[in-house]
Each structure stands twice: as C-alpha cells, then as structure tokens.
DNA sequence: AGAAAAGGCAACTTATTGGTTGCATATCCG
DNA sequence: CGGATATGCAACCAATAAGTTGCCTTTTCT
C-alpha cells in the first residue's frame, strides 16, 4: 500500500503566512480573490516587475495552495483557492481565543478575589 | 507642525504576515498569547536554538508589533500585543468577503439567466 | 508559412534570513 | 566583593528569496 498522493500538499500555517508576507503577492491575491482566473500576462500588467518575477510570486502562492494554475492553450490561468486562507484565519482565531481566554481568567480572578490574593 | 511620532509603527499586513511565516515564531507566538510576559531565557528553553536566535525571532515579532519588550532589571520581558493579529484577520476577512461576493454574483447570474447567457 | 503572443527554463546577482560564536555589559545574590 | 544570571552587540556564514536577462518552445492568428 503506497501512501495516496495528495493533489495539494496541505501546507502548514507557516508556509501560508510566509506566502502572504509580501506586498506583491498580497496584491496578486486581492486581484485573484474575485474568482476570475487570469493569465500571467494579465497579472503582469499594472506592475513594474518583469513577467518572470510575477511568475515566481505566483508559484510561491501556488505552493502554499492559495492559487491553482491550469494551462489552457498557450496561457496558464491562475485561480484563487479559498482553503488556505480559511486555514490561516482559523489559526489566528485560535491565537485570539487563547488571548481572550487569558483575559477572561484574569477578570474572574480579580472579581472572585477582591483582595488580589495577597494574604498580608 | 511635525508629524506626531507613532510609538508603534503600525506595520502593514505584509510585514505582519511575514513575521508569522516561520514555525519558530509561530511557536513563540502561541506561547506568548496566553498573556504571560516572558523573558528571553524562559522562551529559549524547550528549543534547540541558541538564545541569540530566539532573540532575533522575538525582534522580528516586535517590529511587526506582535509583541512588545520591556526591560525589567536584568531581563527583558516580551508581551503579546493583539492588535496586529486582529489586523491580519481583518485583512483575510476582506479577501474572503470579496471571494464570497463573487460567488454570490455568480449564483445570481446563473439563477436569473437559466440559458447561461448564450444567445445561440 | 511566418510573425506575434504567452510561457517555461536556466544562469546569475544582490539582499535578506536564520543561525552561529565570541565577547562585553548589566544585575542579582550570598 | 565576586560569581552566576540575563542580555546586548558585532562579525560571520550558508541558504533562500527577489529580481533580472537571455534563449527556447508552444500556440494563435492572418
């Protein structure tokens, strides 16, 4: 039994965040998140970078699972995939939840113990 | 009138995401997000990295505004700051919102035009 | 067929990152 | 005071990232 090949490697949060950690890639992301597939050429206009630079950024996004590429004729179309962004949000939600939980505990501690716990 | 100095540079989303794009820093973040300030030494135990490596990661988090450091006696305490994480979530929410919006438009388009818009 | 359009691939350069070691400084404590 | 604790600072190193240029292949379109 060989391990089933995953079509998409399900990248960990760190890889997703790293892919988002660049202005150019965030810009590409916001353009693609309207659901419209776009070619590299289309994504390269309105940028001062070369087509190859844009290509590299798109590959970074693709390896993070944030976009998918499909070759159609002579062009390759990049399409937004929502799952990794959802995973990133979920991760941040857990961080926030732990923080909120800590605040709540502190509040209860103070309220339930007006003396602040000091025995003196 | 000189521009008022911001105590914290209010980093852009890309910088925040970049700071989150590393396993070690995510690990430090989850430890600090319980609200407890910790010294560098305390954050360096349970890691195979050197203290200086941890220090560098903490500085990256600090420059992204995610933690704040305060020197107390001979040690510097790092404390979690929730604002940048909230900003990151808000950014991802906007991406998701645009995506959802696009899906909704598509749904309406299909429902309002059962012929798919093809005149032939 | 032949030019134009869209990409892929590879080599190369520069800057940044992640990590290390060594040493100096500041505190705390008995 | 003097040792242990906690950190800061600087130099240095290897790997990766960001971006470029040059060239070759595949499609389209007329």
Short mmCIF file of C-alpha atoms (C1' of nucleotides) in Angstrom, two decimals:
data_model
loop_
_atom_site.label_atom_id
_atom_site.label_comp_id
_atom_site.label_asym_id
_atom_site.label_seq_id
_atom_site.Cartn_x
_atom_site.Cartn_y
_atom_site.Cartn_z
CA UNK A 1 0.00 0.00 0.00
CA UNK A 2 1.56 3.19 -1.11
CA UNK A 3 0.51 6.37 0.57
CA UNK A 4 -2.09 8.15 -1.53
CA UNK A 5 -0.70 11.14 -3.35
CA UNK A 6 -2.25 14.34 -2.19
CA UNK A 7 -3.14 16.59 -5.10
CA UNK A 8 -2.38 19.57 -2.90
CA UNK A 9 0.22 19.18 -0.13
CA UNK A 10 -1.92 20.87 2.54
CA UNK A 11 0.72 23.34 3.63
CA UNK A 12 1.20 24.25 7.24
CA UNK A 13 0.26 27.68 8.55
CA UNK A 14 3.82 28.98 8.50
CA UNK A 15 4.08 28.36 4.75
CA UNK A 16 0.76 30.07 4.12
CA UNK A 17 1.69 33.11 6.19
CA UNK A 18 5.08 33.28 4.50
CA UNK A 19 3.38 33.32 1.11
CA UNK A 20 1.25 36.24 2.31
CA UNK A 21 4.26 38.10 3.63
CA UNK A 22 4.99 40.09 0.51
CA UNK A 23 3.27 43.15 -0.92
CA UNK A 24 3.40 41.92 -4.49
CA UNK A 25 1.84 38.59 -3.58
CA UNK A 26 -0.87 40.27 -1.49
CA UNK A 27 -1.66 42.42 -4.48
CA UNK A 28 -1.90 39.38 -6.74
CA UNK A 29 -4.08 37.71 -4.14
CA UNK A 30 -6.55 40.56 -3.92
CA UNK A 31 -6.84 40.64 -7.69
CA UNK A 32 -7.44 36.90 -7.93
CA UNK A 33 -9.83 36.67 -4.98
CA UNK A 34 -12.63 37.97 -7.16
CA UNK A 35 -12.79 34.48 -8.58
CA UNK A 36 -11.68 35.37 -12.10
CA UNK A 37 -8.89 33.16 -13.47
CA UNK A 38 -6.14 35.24 -15.00
CA UNK A 39 -3.12 34.60 -17.17
CA UNK A 40 0.40 35.56 -16.17
CA UNK A 41 0.43 38.25 -18.82
CA UNK A 42 -2.82 39.70 -17.50
CA UNK A 43 -1.43 39.70 -13.96
CA UNK A 44 1.81 41.31 -15.10
CA UNK A 45 0.29 44.47 -16.49
CA UNK A 46 -0.03 47.28 -13.93
CA UNK A 47 3.15 46.19 -12.23
CA UNK A 48 6.70 47.37 -12.70
CA UNK A 49 8.06 43.87 -12.31
CA UNK A 50 9.00 41.60 -15.14
CA UNK A 51 6.76 38.76 -16.18
CA UNK A 52 9.22 36.25 -14.72
CA UNK A 53 9.17 37.94 -11.35
CA UNK A 54 5.38 37.75 -11.30
CA UNK A 55 5.63 34.11 -12.33
CA UNK A 56 7.84 33.35 -9.34
CA UNK A 57 5.43 35.04 -6.96
CA UNK A 58 2.55 33.07 -8.43
CA UNK A 59 4.48 29.86 -7.89
CA UNK A 60 5.03 30.78 -4.25
CA UNK A 61 1.29 31.32 -3.87
CA UNK A 62 0.64 28.04 -5.67
CA UNK A 63 2.97 26.06 -3.41
CA UNK A 64 1.12 27.49 -0.45
CA UNK A 65 -2.09 26.23 -2.06
CA UNK A 66 -3.53 29.73 -2.32
CA UNK A 67 -3.84 29.60 -6.09
CA UNK A 68 -4.04 26.84 -8.64
CA UNK A 69 -2.71 27.01 -12.19
CA UNK A 70 -4.18 25.41 -15.27
CA UNK A 71 -2.65 25.51 -18.68
CA UNK A 72 -5.15 26.48 -21.36
CA UNK A 73 -3.77 26.74 -24.83
CA UNK A 74 -0.72 28.92 -24.76
CA UNK A 75 -1.51 30.53 -21.46
CA UNK A 76 -1.68 29.35 -17.88
CA UNK A 77 -4.59 30.55 -15.84
CA UNK A 78 -4.23 31.15 -12.12
CA UNK A 79 -7.26 30.70 -9.93
CA UNK A 80 -7.84 31.59 -6.30
CA UNK A 81 -8.35 28.75 -3.82
CA UNK A 82 -10.05 29.74 -0.54
CA UNK A 83 -9.00 26.85 1.70
CA UNK A 84 -5.54 28.03 2.81
CA UNK A 85 -6.87 31.47 3.65
CA UNK A 86 -9.57 29.83 5.75
CA UNK A 87 -6.90 27.80 7.48
CA UNK A 88 -4.86 30.92 8.19
CA UNK A 89 -7.91 32.64 9.63
CA UNK A 90 -8.63 29.62 11.77
CA UNK A 91 -5.08 29.68 13.09
CA UNK A 92 -5.34 33.36 14.00
CA UNK A 93 -8.70 32.66 15.59
CA UNK A 94 -7.09 30.11 17.88
CA UNK A 95 -4.41 32.60 18.88
CA UNK A 96 -7.07 35.19 19.60
CA UNK A 97 -9.15 32.67 21.51
CA UNK A 98 -6.26 31.82 23.78
CA UNK A 99 -5.69 35.51 24.40
CA UNK A 100 -9.37 36.16 25.15
CA UNK A 101 -9.41 33.16 27.43
CA UNK A 102 -6.48 34.54 29.37
CA UNK A 103 -8.21 37.89 29.74
CA UNK A 104 -11.34 36.17 30.98
CA UNK A 105 -9.42 34.18 33.57
CA UNK A 106 -7.76 37.34 34.79
CA UNK A 107 -11.13 39.07 35.05
CA UNK A 108 -12.58 36.22 37.07
CA UNK A 109 -9.54 36.07 39.26
CA UNK A 110 -9.87 39.75 40.10
CA UNK A 111 -13.64 39.61 40.59
CA UNK A 112 -13.61 36.48 42.72
CA UNK A 113 -10.77 37.71 44.87
CA UNK A 114 -11.11 41.41 45.60
CA UNK A 115 -8.10 41.25 47.89
CA UNK A 116 -5.94 40.42 44.91
CA UNK A 117 -4.80 37.21 46.55
CA UNK A 118 -2.46 38.95 48.91
CA UNK A 119 -2.68 37.38 52.32
CA UNK A 120 -0.94 40.26 54.06
CA UNK B 1 3.77 71.08 12.78
CA UNK B 2 5.86 67.99 12.70
CA UNK B 3 4.14 64.69 12.18
CA UNK B 4 3.47 63.04 15.52
CA UNK B 5 5.79 60.15 16.25
CA UNK B 6 3.94 56.88 16.44
CA UNK B 7 5.10 54.78 19.38
CA UNK B 8 4.46 51.71 17.27
CA UNK B 9 4.97 51.99 13.51
CA UNK B 10 1.65 50.34 12.62
CA UNK B 11 3.11 47.81 10.22
CA UNK B 12 1.37 46.91 7.04
CA UNK B 13 -0.23 43.49 6.56
CA UNK B 14 2.67 42.13 4.54
CA UNK B 15 5.08 42.71 7.40
CA UNK B 16 2.73 41.07 9.88
CA UNK B 17 2.22 38.02 7.67
CA UNK B 18 5.94 37.78 7.06
CA UNK B 19 6.55 37.75 10.81
CA UNK B 20 4.08 34.88 11.10
CA UNK B 21 5.71 32.96 8.29
CA UNK B 22 8.11 30.95 10.41
CA UNK B 23 7.48 27.92 12.60
CA UNK B 24 9.71 29.14 15.40
CA UNK B 25 7.97 32.49 15.55
CA UNK B 26 4.53 30.88 15.45
CA UNK B 27 5.61 28.74 18.36
CA UNK B 28 6.78 31.77 20.31
CA UNK B 29 3.52 33.48 19.47
CA UNK B 30 1.35 30.68 20.78
CA UNK B 31 3.33 30.61 23.99
CA UNK B 32 3.04 34.35 24.49
CA UNK B 33 -0.62 34.62 23.51
CA UNK B 34 -1.63 33.37 26.93
CA UNK B 35 -0.89 36.87 28.14
CA UNK B 36 2.06 35.97 30.33
CA UNK B 37 5.16 38.12 29.80
CA UNK B 38 8.26 36.00 29.44
CA UNK B 39 12.00 36.60 29.42
CA UNK B 40 14.23 35.56 26.56
CA UNK B 41 15.79 32.88 28.73
CA UNK B 42 12.36 31.49 29.57
CA UNK B 43 11.41 31.45 25.90
CA UNK B 44 14.68 29.78 24.95
CA UNK B 45 14.21 26.65 27.00
CA UNK B 46 12.42 23.84 25.16
CA UNK B 47 14.02 24.86 21.90
CA UNK B 48 17.14 23.60 20.21
CA UNK B 49 18.05 27.08 19.03
CA UNK B 50 20.51 29.34 20.73
CA UNK B 51 19.34 32.21 22.86
CA UNK B 52 20.50 34.68 20.23
CA UNK B 53 18.45 33.00 17.51
CA UNK B 54 15.38 33.26 19.72
CA UNK B 55 16.24 36.89 20.38
CA UNK B 56 16.29 37.63 16.66
CA UNK B 57 12.91 35.99 16.16
CA UNK B 58 11.48 38.00 19.02
CA UNK B 59 12.77 41.18 17.41
CA UNK B 60 11.07 40.25 14.15
CA UNK B 61 7.81 39.79 16.05
CA UNK B 62 8.39 43.07 17.83
CA UNK B 63 8.98 45.02 14.63
CA UNK B 64 5.72 43.62 13.33
CA UNK B 65 4.09 44.93 16.51
CA UNK B 66 3.02 41.46 17.60
CA UNK B 67 4.99 41.59 20.82
CA UNK B 68 6.35 44.35 22.98
CA UNK B 69 9.50 44.16 25.07
CA UNK B 70 10.14 45.79 28.40
CA UNK B 71 13.38 45.69 30.26
CA UNK B 72 12.93 44.76 33.91
CA UNK B 73 16.08 44.52 35.89
CA UNK B 74 18.47 42.27 34.08
CA UNK B 75 15.87 40.64 31.92
CA UNK B 76 13.64 41.82 29.09
CA UNK B 77 10.07 40.66 29.15
CA UNK B 78 8.19 40.05 25.95
CA UNK B 79 4.45 40.54 25.96
CA UNK B 80 1.84 39.68 23.35
CA UNK B 81 0.00 42.52 21.62
CA UNK B 82 -3.30 41.56 19.98
CA UNK B 83 -3.72 44.44 17.52
CA UNK B 84 -1.59 43.20 14.60
CA UNK B 85 -3.21 39.78 14.74
CA UNK B 86 -6.59 41.48 14.60
CA UNK B 87 -5.41 43.47 11.61
CA UNK B 88 -4.22 40.33 9.87
CA UNK B 89 -7.57 38.66 10.49
CA UNK B 90 -9.36 41.71 9.17
CA UNK B 91 -7.25 41.59 6.02
CA UNK B 92 -8.07 37.93 5.45
CA UNK B 93 -11.71 38.69 6.14
CA UNK B 94 -11.70 41.23 3.33
CA UNK B 95 -10.17 38.69 0.96
CA UNK B 96 -12.79 36.14 1.94
CA UNK B 97 -15.54 38.72 1.61
CA UNK B 98 -14.52 39.52 -1.93
CA UNK B 99 -14.50 35.84 -2.75
CA UNK B 100 -17.91 35.24 -1.21
CA UNK B 101 -19.23 38.24 -3.05
CA UNK B 102 -18.00 36.84 -6.34
CA UNK B 103 -19.67 33.51 -5.62
CA UNK B 104 -22.91 35.26 -4.82
CA UNK B 105 -22.83 37.24 -8.05
CA UNK B 106 -22.21 34.07 -10.00
CA UNK B 107 -25.11 32.35 -8.28
CA UNK B 108 -27.45 35.21 -9.11
CA UNK B 109 -26.21 35.31 -12.66
CA UNK B 110 -26.96 31.63 -13.14
CA UNK B 111 -30.33 31.80 -11.41
CA UNK B 112 -31.52 34.89 -13.25
CA UNK B 113 -30.38 33.59 -16.61
CA UNK B 114 -31.11 29.87 -16.98
CA UNK B 115 -29.94 29.97 -20.61
CA UNK B 116 -26.45 30.80 -19.42
CA UNK B 117 -26.42 33.98 -21.46
CA UNK B 118 -25.74 32.16 -24.71
CA UNK B 119 -27.76 33.71 -27.47
CA UNK B 120 -27.11 30.90 -29.96
"C1'" DA C 1 4.31 29.56 -43.63
"C1'" DG C 2 5.64 33.11 -40.54
"C1'" DA C 3 5.13 36.73 -37.15
"C1'" DA C 4 3.27 37.76 -32.69
"C1'" DA C 5 1.80 36.31 -28.09
"C1'" DA C 6 2.37 33.54 -23.84
"C1'" DG C 7 5.27 30.90 -21.19
"C1'" DG C 8 8.96 27.81 -19.47
"C1'" DC C 9 13.77 27.16 -18.09
"C1'" DA C 10 18.26 28.25 -16.53
"C1'" DA C 11 22.03 31.16 -15.02
"C1'" DC C 12 23.29 34.89 -12.39
"C1'" DT C 13 23.30 38.90 -8.99
"C1'" DT C 14 22.15 41.07 -4.78
"C1'" DA C 15 19.78 41.33 -0.45
"C1'" DT C 16 17.71 39.19 3.32
"C1'" DT C 17 17.13 35.39 6.63
"C1'" DG C 18 18.18 32.18 10.05
"C1'" DG C 19 21.63 30.76 12.67
"C1'" DT C 20 26.16 30.62 14.94
"C1'" DT C 21 30.23 32.07 18.01
"C1'" DG C 22 32.72 35.28 20.85
"C1'" DC C 23 32.88 38.87 23.89
"C1'" DA C 24 31.27 42.80 26.63
"C1'" DT C 25 27.74 44.71 29.99
"C1'" DA C 26 24.43 44.95 33.49
"C1'" DT C 27 22.06 42.75 37.58
"C1'" DC C 28 21.27 39.91 41.37
"C1'" DC C 29 22.62 37.49 45.41
"C1'" DG C 30 25.30 35.44 49.18
"C1'" DC D 1 33.26 41.91 46.51
"C1'" DG D 2 32.68 38.04 43.25
"C1'" DG D 3 30.25 34.59 40.85
"C1'" DA D 4 26.26 33.35 38.43
"C1'" DT D 5 22.36 35.02 35.53
"C1'" DA D 6 20.38 37.53 31.59
"C1'" DT D 7 21.16 40.04 27.88
"C1'" DG D 8 23.28 43.01 24.15
"C1'" DC D 9 26.30 43.63 20.24
"C1'" DA D 10 29.11 42.54 16.27
"C1'" DA D 11 31.16 39.62 12.90
"C1'" DC D 12 30.48 35.96 10.19
"C1'" DC D 13 28.33 32.06 7.35
"C1'" DA D 14 25.21 29.36 4.47
"C1'" DA D 15 20.83 29.19 2.42
"C1'" DT D 16 16.97 31.34 0.44
"C1'" DA D 17 14.43 34.99 -1.78
"C1'" DA D 18 13.63 38.55 -5.20
"C1'" DG D 19 14.57 40.02 -9.39
"C1'" DT D 20 16.95 40.25 -13.86
"C1'" DT D 21 18.40 38.76 -18.67
"C1'" DG D 22 18.71 35.52 -22.42
"C1'" DC D 23 17.01 31.92 -25.03
"C1'" DC D 24 13.90 28.22 -26.48
"C1'" DT D 25 9.14 26.06 -27.15
"C1'" DT D 26 4.26 26.19 -27.88
"C1'" DT D 27 0.08 28.42 -29.70
"C1'" DT D 28 -2.55 31.70 -32.33
"C1'" DC D 29 -3.82 34.24 -35.99
"C1'" DT D 30 -3.61 36.01 -40.66
#
